[in-house]
CSV table of C-alpha atoms in Angstrom, one decimal:
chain,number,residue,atom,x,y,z
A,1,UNK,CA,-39.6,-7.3,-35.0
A,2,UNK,CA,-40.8,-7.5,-30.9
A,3,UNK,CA,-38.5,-4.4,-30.3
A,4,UNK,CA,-40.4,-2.3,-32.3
A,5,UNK,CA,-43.5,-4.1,-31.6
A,6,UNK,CA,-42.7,-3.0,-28.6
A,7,UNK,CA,-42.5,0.3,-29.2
A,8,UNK,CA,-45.5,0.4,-30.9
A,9,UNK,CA,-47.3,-1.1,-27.8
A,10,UNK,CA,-45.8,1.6,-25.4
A,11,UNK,CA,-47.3,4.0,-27.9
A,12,UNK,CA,-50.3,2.8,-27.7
A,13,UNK,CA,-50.1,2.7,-24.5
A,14,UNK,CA,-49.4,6.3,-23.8
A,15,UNK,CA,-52.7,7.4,-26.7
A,16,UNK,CA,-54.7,5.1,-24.2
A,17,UNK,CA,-53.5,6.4,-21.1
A,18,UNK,CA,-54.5,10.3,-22.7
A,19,UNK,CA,-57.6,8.9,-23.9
A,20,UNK,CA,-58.4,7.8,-19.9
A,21,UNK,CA,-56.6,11.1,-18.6
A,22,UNK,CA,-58.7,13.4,-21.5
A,23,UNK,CA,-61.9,11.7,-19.9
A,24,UNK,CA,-60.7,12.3,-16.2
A,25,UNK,CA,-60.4,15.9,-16.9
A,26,UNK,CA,-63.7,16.4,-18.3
A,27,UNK,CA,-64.9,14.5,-15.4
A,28,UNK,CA,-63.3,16.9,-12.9
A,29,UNK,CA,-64.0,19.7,-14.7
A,30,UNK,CA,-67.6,18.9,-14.7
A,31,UNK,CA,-68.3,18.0,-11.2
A,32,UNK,CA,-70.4,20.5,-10.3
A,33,UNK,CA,-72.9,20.9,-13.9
A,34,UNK,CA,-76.3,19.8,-12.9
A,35,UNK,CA,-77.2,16.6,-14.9
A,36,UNK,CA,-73.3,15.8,-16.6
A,37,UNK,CA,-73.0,12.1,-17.0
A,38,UNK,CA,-69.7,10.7,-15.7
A,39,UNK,CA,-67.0,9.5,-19.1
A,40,UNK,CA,-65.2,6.4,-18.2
A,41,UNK,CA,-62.3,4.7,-20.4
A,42,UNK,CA,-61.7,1.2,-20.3
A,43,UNK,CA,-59.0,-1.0,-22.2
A,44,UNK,CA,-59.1,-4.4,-24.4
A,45,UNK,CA,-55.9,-5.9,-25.4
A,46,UNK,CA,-55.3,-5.7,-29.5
A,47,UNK,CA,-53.3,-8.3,-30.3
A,48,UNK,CA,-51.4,-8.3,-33.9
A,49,UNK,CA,-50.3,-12.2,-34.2
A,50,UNK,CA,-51.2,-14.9,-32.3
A,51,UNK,CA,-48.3,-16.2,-29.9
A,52,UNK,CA,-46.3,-18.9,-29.9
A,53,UNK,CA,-43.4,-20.7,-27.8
A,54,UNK,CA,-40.9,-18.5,-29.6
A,55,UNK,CA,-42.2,-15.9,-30.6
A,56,UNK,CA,-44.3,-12.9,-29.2
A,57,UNK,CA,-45.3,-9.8,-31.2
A,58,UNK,CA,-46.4,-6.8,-29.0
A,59,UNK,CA,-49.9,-5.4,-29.8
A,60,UNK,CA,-50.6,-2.6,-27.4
A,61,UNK,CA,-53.9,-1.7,-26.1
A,62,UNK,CA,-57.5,-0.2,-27.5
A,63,UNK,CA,-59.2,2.2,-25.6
A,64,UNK,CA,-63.1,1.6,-25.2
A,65,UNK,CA,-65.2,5.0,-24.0
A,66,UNK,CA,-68.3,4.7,-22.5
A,67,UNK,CA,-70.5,7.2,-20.5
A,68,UNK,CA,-72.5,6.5,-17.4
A,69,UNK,CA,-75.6,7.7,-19.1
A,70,UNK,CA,-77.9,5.4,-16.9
A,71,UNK,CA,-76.0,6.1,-13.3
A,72,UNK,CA,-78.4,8.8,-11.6
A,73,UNK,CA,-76.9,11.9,-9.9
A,74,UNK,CA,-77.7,12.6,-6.3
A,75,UNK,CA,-80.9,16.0,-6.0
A,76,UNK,CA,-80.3,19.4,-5.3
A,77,UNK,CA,-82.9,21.6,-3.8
A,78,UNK,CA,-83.5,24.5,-5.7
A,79,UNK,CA,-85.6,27.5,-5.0
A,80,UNK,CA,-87.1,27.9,-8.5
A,81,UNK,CA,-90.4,26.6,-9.2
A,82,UNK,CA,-89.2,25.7,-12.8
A,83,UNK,CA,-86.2,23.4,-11.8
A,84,UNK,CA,-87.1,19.8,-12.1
A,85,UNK,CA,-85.3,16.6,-11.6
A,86,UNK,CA,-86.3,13.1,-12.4
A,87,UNK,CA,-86.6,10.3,-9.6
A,88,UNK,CA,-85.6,7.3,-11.5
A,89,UNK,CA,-85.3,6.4,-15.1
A,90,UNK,CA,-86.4,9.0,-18.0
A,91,UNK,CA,-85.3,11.9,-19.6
A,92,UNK,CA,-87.2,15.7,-20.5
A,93,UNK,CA,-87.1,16.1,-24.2
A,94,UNK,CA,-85.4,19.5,-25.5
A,95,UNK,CA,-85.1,21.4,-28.4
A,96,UNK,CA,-83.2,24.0,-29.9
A,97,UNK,CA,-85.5,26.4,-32.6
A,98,UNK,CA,-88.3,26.6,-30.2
A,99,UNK,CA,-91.7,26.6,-32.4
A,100,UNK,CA,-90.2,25.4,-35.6
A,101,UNK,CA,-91.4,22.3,-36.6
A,102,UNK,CA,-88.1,21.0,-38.2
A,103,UNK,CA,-86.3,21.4,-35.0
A,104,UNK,CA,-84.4,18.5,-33.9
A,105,UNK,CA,-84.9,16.7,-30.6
A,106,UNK,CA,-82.8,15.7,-27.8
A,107,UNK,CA,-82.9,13.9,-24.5
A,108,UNK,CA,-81.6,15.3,-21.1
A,109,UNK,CA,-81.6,15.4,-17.5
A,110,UNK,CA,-80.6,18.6,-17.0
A,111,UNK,CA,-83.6,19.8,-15.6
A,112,UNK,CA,-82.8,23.8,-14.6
A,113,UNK,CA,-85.3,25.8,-16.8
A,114,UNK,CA,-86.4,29.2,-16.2
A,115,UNK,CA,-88.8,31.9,-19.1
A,116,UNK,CA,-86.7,32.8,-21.9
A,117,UNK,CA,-87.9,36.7,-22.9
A,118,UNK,CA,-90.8,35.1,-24.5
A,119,UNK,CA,-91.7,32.9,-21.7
A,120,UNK,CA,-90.3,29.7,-23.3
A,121,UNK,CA,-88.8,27.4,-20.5
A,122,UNK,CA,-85.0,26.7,-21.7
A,123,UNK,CA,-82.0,25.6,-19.4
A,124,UNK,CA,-78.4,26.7,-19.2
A,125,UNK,CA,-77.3,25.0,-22.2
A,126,UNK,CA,-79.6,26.9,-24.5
A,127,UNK,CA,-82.3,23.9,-25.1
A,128,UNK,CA,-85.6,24.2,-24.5
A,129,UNK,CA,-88.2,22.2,-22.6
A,130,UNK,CA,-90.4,20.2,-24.6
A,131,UNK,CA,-94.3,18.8,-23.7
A,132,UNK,CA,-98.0,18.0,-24.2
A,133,UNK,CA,-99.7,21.4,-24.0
A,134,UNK,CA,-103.3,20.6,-22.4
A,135,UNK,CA,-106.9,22.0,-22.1
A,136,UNK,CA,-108.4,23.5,-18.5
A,137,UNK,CA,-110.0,20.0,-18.0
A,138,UNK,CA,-107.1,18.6,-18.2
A,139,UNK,CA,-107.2,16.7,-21.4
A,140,UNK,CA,-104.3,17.1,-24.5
A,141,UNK,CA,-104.6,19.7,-26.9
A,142,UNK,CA,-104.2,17.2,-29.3
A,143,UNK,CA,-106.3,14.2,-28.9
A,144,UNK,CA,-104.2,10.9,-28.0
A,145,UNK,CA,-100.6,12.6,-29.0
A,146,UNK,CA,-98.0,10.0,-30.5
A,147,UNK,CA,-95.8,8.5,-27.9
A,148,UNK,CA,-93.2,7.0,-29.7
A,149,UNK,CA,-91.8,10.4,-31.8
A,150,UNK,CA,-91.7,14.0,-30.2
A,151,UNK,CA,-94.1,15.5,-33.5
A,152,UNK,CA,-97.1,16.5,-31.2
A,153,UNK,CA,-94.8,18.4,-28.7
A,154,UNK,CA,-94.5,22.0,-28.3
A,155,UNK,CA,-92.3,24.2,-26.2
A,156,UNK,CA,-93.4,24.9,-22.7
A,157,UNK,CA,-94.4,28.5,-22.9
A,158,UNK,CA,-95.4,29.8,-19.7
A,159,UNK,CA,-95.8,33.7,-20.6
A,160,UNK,CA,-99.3,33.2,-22.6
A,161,UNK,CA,-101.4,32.1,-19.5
A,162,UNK,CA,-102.0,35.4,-18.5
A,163,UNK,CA,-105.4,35.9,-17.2
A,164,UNK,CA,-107.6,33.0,-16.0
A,165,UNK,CA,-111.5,33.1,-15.1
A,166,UNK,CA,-113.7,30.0,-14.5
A,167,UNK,CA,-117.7,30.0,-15.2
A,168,UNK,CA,-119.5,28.4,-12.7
A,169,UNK,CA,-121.1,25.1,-13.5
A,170,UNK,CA,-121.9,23.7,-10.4
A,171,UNK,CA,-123.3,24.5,-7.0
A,172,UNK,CA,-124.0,22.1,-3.8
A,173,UNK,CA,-126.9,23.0,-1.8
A,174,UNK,CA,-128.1,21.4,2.1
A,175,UNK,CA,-130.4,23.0,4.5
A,176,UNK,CA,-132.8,22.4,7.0
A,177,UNK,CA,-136.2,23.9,6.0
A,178,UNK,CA,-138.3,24.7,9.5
A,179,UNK,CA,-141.2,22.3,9.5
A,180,UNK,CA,-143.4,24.4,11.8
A,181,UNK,CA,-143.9,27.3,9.1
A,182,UNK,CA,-145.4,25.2,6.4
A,183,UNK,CA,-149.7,24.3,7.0
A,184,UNK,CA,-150.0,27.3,9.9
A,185,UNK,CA,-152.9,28.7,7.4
A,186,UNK,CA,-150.7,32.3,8.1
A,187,UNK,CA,-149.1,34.5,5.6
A,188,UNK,CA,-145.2,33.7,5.8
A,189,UNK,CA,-142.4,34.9,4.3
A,190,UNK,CA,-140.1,33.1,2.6
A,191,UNK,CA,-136.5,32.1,3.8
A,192,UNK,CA,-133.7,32.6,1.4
A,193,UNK,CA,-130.4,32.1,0.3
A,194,UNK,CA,-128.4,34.3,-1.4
A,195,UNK,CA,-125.2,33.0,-3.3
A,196,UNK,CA,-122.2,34.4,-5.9
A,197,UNK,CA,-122.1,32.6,-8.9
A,198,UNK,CA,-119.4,33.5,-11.9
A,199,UNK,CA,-120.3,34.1,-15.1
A,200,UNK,CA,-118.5,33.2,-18.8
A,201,UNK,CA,-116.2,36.6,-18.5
A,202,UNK,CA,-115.6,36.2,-14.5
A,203,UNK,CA,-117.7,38.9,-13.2
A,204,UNK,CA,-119.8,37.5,-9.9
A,205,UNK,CA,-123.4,37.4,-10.2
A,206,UNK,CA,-126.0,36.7,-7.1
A,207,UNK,CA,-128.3,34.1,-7.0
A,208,UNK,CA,-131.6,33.7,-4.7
A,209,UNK,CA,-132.6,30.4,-3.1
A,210,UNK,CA,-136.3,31.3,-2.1
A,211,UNK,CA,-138.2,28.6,-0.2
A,212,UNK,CA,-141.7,29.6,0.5
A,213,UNK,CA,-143.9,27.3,2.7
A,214,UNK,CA,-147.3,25.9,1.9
A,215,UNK,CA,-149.3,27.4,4.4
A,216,UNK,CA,-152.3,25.3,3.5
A,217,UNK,CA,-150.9,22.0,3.6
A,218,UNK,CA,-148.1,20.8,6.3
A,219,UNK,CA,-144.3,19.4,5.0
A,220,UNK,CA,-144.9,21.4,1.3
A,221,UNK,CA,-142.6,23.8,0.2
A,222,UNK,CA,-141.9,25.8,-3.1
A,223,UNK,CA,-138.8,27.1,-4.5
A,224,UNK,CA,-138.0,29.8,-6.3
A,225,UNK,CA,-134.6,30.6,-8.1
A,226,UNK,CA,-134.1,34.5,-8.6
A,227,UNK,CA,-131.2,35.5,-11.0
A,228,UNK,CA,-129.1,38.6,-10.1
A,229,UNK,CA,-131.5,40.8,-12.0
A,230,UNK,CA,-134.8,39.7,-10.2
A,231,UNK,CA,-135.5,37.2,-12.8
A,232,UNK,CA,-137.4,33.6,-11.7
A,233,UNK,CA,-135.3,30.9,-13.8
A,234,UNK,CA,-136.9,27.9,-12.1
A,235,UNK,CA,-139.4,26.8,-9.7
A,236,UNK,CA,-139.0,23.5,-7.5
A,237,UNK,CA,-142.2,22.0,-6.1
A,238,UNK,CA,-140.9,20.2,-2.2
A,239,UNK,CA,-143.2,17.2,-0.5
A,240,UNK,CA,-141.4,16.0,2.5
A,241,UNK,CA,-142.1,12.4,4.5
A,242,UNK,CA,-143.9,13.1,8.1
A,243,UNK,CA,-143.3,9.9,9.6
A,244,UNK,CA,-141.4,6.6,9.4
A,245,UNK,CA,-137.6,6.2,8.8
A,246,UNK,CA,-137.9,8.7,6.2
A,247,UNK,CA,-139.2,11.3,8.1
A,248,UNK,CA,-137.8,14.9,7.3
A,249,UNK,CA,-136.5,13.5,4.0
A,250,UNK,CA,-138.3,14.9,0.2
A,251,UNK,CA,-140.9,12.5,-0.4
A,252,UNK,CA,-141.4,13.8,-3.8
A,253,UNK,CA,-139.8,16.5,-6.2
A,254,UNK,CA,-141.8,18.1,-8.7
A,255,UNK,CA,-140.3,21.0,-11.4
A,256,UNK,CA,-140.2,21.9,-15.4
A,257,UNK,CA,-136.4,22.4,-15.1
A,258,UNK,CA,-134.3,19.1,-16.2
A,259,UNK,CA,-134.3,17.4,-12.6
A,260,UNK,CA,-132.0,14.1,-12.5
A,261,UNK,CA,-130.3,12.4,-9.3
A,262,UNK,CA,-131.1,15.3,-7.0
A,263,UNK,CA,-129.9,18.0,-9.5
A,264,UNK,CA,-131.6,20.6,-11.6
A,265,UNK,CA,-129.9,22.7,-14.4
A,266,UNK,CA,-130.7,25.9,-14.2
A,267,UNK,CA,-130.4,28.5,-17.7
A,268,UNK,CA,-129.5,31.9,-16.0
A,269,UNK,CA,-130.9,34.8,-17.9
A,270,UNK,CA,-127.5,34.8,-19.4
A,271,UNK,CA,-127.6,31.8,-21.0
A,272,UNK,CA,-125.6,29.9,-18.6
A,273,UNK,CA,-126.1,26.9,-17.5
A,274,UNK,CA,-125.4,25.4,-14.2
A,275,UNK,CA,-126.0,22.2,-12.2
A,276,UNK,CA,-127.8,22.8,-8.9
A,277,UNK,CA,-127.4,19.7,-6.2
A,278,UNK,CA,-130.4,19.8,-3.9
A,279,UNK,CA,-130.3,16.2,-3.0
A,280,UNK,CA,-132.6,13.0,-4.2
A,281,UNK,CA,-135.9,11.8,-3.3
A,282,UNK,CA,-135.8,10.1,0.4
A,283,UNK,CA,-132.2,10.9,0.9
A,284,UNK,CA,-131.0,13.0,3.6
A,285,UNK,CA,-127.7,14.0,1.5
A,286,UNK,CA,-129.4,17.6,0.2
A,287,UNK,CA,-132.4,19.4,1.7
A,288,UNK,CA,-134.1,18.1,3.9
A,289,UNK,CA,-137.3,19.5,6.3
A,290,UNK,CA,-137.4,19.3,10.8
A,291,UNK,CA,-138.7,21.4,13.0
A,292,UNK,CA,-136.2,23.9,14.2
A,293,UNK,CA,-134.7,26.7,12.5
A,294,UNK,CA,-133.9,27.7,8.6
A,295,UNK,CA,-130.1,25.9,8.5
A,296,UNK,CA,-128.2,26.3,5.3
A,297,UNK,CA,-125.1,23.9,6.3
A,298,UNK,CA,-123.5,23.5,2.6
A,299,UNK,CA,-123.1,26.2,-0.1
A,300,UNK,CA,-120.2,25.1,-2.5
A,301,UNK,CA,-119.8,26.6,-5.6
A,302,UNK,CA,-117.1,26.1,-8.0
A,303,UNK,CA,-116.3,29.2,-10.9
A,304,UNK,CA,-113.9,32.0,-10.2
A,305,UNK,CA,-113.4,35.8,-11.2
A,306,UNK,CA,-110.4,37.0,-13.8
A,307,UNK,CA,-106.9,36.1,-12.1
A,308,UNK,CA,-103.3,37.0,-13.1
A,309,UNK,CA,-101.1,34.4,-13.1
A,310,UNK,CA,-99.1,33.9,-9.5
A,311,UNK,CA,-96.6,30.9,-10.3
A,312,UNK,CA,-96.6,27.5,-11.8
A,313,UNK,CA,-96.5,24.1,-9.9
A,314,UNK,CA,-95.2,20.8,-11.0
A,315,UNK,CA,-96.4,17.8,-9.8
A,316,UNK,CA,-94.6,14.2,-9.4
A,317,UNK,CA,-96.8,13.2,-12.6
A,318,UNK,CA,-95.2,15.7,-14.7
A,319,UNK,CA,-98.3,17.9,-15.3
A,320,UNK,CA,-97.4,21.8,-14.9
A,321,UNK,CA,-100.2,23.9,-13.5
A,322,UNK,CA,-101.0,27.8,-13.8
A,323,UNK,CA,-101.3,28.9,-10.4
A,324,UNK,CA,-104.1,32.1,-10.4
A,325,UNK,CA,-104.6,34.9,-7.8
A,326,UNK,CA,-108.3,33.9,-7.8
A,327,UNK,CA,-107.5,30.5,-6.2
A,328,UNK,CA,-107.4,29.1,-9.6
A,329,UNK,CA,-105.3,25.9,-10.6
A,330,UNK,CA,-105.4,24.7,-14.4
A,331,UNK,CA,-103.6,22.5,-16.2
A,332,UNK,CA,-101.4,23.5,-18.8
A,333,UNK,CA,-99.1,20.9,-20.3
A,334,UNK,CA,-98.2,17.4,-19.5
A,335,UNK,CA,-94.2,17.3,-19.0
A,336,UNK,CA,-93.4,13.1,-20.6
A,337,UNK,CA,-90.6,11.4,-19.3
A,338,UNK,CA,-88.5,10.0,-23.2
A,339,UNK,CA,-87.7,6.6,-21.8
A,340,UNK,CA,-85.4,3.8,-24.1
A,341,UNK,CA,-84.1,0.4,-23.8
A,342,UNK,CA,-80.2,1.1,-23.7
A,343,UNK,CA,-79.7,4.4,-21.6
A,344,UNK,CA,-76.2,4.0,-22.4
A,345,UNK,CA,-76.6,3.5,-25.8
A,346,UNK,CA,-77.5,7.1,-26.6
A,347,UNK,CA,-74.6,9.4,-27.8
A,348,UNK,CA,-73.6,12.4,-25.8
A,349,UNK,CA,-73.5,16.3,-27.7
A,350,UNK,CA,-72.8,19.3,-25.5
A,351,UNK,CA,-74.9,20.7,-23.3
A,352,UNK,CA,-75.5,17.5,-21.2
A,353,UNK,CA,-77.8,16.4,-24.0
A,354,UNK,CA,-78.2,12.7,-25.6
A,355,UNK,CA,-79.6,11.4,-29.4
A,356,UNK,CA,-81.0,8.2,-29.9
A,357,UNK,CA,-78.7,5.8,-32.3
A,358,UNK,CA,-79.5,2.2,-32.8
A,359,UNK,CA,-77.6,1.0,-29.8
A,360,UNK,CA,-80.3,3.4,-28.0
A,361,UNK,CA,-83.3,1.6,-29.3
A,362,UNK,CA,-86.6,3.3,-30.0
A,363,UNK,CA,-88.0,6.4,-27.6
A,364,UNK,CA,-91.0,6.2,-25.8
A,365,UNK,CA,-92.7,9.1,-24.1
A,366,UNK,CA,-94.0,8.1,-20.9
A,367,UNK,CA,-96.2,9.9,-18.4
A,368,UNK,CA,-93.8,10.4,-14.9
A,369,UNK,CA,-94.6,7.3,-12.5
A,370,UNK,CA,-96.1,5.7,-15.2
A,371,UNK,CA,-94.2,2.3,-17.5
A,372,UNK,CA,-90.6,2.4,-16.2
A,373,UNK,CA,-90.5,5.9,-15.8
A,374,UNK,CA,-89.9,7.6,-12.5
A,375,UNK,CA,-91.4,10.7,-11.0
A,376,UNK,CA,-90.8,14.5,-12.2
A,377,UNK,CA,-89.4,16.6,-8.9
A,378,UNK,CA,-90.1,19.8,-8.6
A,379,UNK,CA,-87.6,22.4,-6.9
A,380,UNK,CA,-84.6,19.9,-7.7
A,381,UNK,CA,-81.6,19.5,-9.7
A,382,UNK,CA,-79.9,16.2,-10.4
A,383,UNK,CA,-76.3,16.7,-9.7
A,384,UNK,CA,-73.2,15.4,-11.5
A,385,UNK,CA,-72.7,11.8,-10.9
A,386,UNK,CA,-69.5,12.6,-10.5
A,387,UNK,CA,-66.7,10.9,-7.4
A,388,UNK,CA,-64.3,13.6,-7.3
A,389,UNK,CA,-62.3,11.4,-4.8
A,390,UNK,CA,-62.6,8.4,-7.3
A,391,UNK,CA,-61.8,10.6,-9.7
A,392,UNK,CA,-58.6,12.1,-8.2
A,393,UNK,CA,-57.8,8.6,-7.9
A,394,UNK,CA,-58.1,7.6,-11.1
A,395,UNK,CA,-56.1,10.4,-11.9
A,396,UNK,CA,-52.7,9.1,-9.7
A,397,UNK,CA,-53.2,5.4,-11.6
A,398,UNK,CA,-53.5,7.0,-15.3
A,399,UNK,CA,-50.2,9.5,-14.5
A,400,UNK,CA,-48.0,6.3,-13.4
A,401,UNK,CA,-49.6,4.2,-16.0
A,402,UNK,CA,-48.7,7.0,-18.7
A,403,UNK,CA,-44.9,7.5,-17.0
A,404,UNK,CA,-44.4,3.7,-17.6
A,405,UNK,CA,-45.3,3.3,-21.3
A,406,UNK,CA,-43.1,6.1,-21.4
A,407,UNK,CA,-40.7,3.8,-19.8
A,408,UNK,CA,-41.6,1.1,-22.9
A,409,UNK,CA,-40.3,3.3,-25.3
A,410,UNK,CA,-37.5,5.0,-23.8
A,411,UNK,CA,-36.3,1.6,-23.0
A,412,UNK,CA,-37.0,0.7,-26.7
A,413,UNK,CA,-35.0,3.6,-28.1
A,414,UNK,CA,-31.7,2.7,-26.1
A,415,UNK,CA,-32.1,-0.7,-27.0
A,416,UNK,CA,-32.3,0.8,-30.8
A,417,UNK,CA,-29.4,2.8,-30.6
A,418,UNK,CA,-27.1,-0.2,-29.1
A,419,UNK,CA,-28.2,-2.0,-32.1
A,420,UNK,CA,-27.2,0.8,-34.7
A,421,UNK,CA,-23.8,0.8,-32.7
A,422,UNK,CA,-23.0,-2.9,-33.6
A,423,UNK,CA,-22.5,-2.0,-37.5
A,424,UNK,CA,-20.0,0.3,-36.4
């Protein structure tokens, strides 16, 4: 019967109508949570018999939900150090049981972590950030980690990098040795650098750069490398060029330490080794010999002493560094970017997270700015993507659409009860 198909249909009608003003709400309500993803209703007509010329059988209306998982938020600046947001498409990956390796995974863009009371990184809603922990060189923990499932993750734990020191493996040496000392047939004492050096467990050490000139024979020159203790750990024979376009640069380099490209490896008395750059036969990049004064014009040595751990810095890649009082920047884990074919495929839970289903597609963890991913900001937050005035709007068309089904079946029950008064 079309009168209580009718009915029906303004029924429908009204369940619809809350479905759209349920979503509203929520959208209102979260207007103002970092990384929410706007709910939007939309309708298709259900239709219970096809129509013909005379006759018509109401059907109503089906609501469809769908969230606007792919439609970025506008960024936040934020003061914390911790906060990131995400500059294009991606996600962070979070987790709930931080360290336990049955915990399940989930996406987000919610990106407002701060240290847990065991230094874990974990946002608002409880989850905590997930990533590729590294080594100081900047390499993975674990060698070539699986992209395409989160098993090789860990939580981001920031309270274990405590104390930092760096050995040091390599120093840069240039000077100008004074070619007027070397053949004078007088005694001459040497001219020498002295330089800080690190060792394994960051305590500074001195080392001697003693260059003593051949005062028998002009443009020859002998050096001597004295340890912190007074210990010679290498000697460096110098022959320098006296004329033609080379002149003033080492015509020949002659030593029992490994010597290759300009660079000797020292063994300190230690046990340490380090690479000193001297410069290469008939180059002018390292030491070379004029007349003039001793010139030492580049000392650069890399190694630090013990630091405590100052802040932590995120850049656009995703890779977090420990930031050391000593100066010291390592790399500790690489943040990935989850990335999948259907953003909007992926079903919403609370806490502004997402899971994959098979509308999703498959995950794939991306390093930021690399695939289709976009780039990790630091000091952001990626606001609601929220309208509130398209929202408000919304909310005026829903109430009269919802007052008007009403209407339907008011108008249906009157029309029912002037029936049940013809039997009378």
């Amino acid at each position: 019967m079309s009168l209580l198909g009718a009915m029906r249909a303004g029924v429908a009608g009204l369940k619809a109508q809350s479905i759209k003003f349920g979503a509203i709400a929520d959208n209102i309500s979260n207007s103002s949570t970092e990384g929410y993803k706007r709910a939007s209703v939309e309708f298709t007509t259900m239709v219970t018999q096809s129509p013909s010329r005379t006759n018509y059988t109401a059907g109503g209306v089906l609501p469809s939900v769908r969230t606007e998982i792919g439609k970025s938020g506008s960024l936040i600046t934020s003061t914390s150090a911790t906060d990131m947001a995400i500059g294009g498409r991606g996600f962070f990956t979070v987790s709930k049981n931080p360290g336990d390796p049955n915990r399940t995974f989930s996406l987000t863009r919610a990106g407002s972590f701060i240290p847990d009371k065991n230094g874990n990184l974990v946002n608002r809603a409880g989850y905590y950030l997930e990533g590729f922990a590294l080594n100081p060189d900047g390499t993975s923990v674990i060698p070539s980690p699986s992209r395409d499932t989160f098993g090789d993750m860990e939580t981001v734990n920031i309270a274990n990098l405590g104390f930092a020191g760096q050995a040091t493996a390599n120093i840069d040496f240039a000077a100008n040795l004074p070619q007027q000392l070397t053949g004078t047939a007088t005694p001459t004492a040497p001219v020498e650098t002295s330089m800080t050096y690190f060792d394994p467990l960051g305590a500074s050490r001195r080392l001697t750069l003693e260059w003593q000139p051949d005062i028998a024979t002009p443009n020859q020159w002998t050096l001597n490398v004295i340890d912190y203790d007074g210990t010679n750990i290498g000697s460096i024979d110098y022959t320098f060029h006296n004329a033609g376009a080379l002149a003033g640069a080492p015509q020949t380099i002659t030593t029992a330490l490994p010597f290759a490209n300009g660079t000797a490896t020292l063994t300190t008395v230690d046990g340490q080794n380090i690479d000193l750059k001297l410069g290469a036969v008939d180059s002018f990049n390292g030491v070379v010999q004029f007349v003039g004064d001793y010139a030492p014009n580049r000392i650069n040595a890399d190694g630090s002493q013990i630091g405590q751990l100052q802040k932590v810095e995120i850049d656009k890649d995703g890779t977090m560094f420990a930031i050391f009082n000593n100066g010291q920047r390592t790399p500790v884990y690489q943040i990935p970017l989850a990335d999948v074919p259907n953003t909007d495929g992926l079903v919403s839970e609370d806490g502004n997270v997402f899971q994959l289903s098979q509308a999703s597609g498959a995950v794939r963890l991306w390093d930021a700015l690399s695939g289709p991913t976009g780039e990790v900001i630091a000091n952001a937050l990626e606001a609601s993507n929220v309208d509130i005035a398209e929202e408000l709007t919304e909310l005026i068309q829903t109430q009269r659409a919802y007052s008007s089904n009403a209407k339907i079946f008011q108008a249906g029950d009157e029309m029912l009860t002037e029936l049940s008064r013809l039997k009378r």
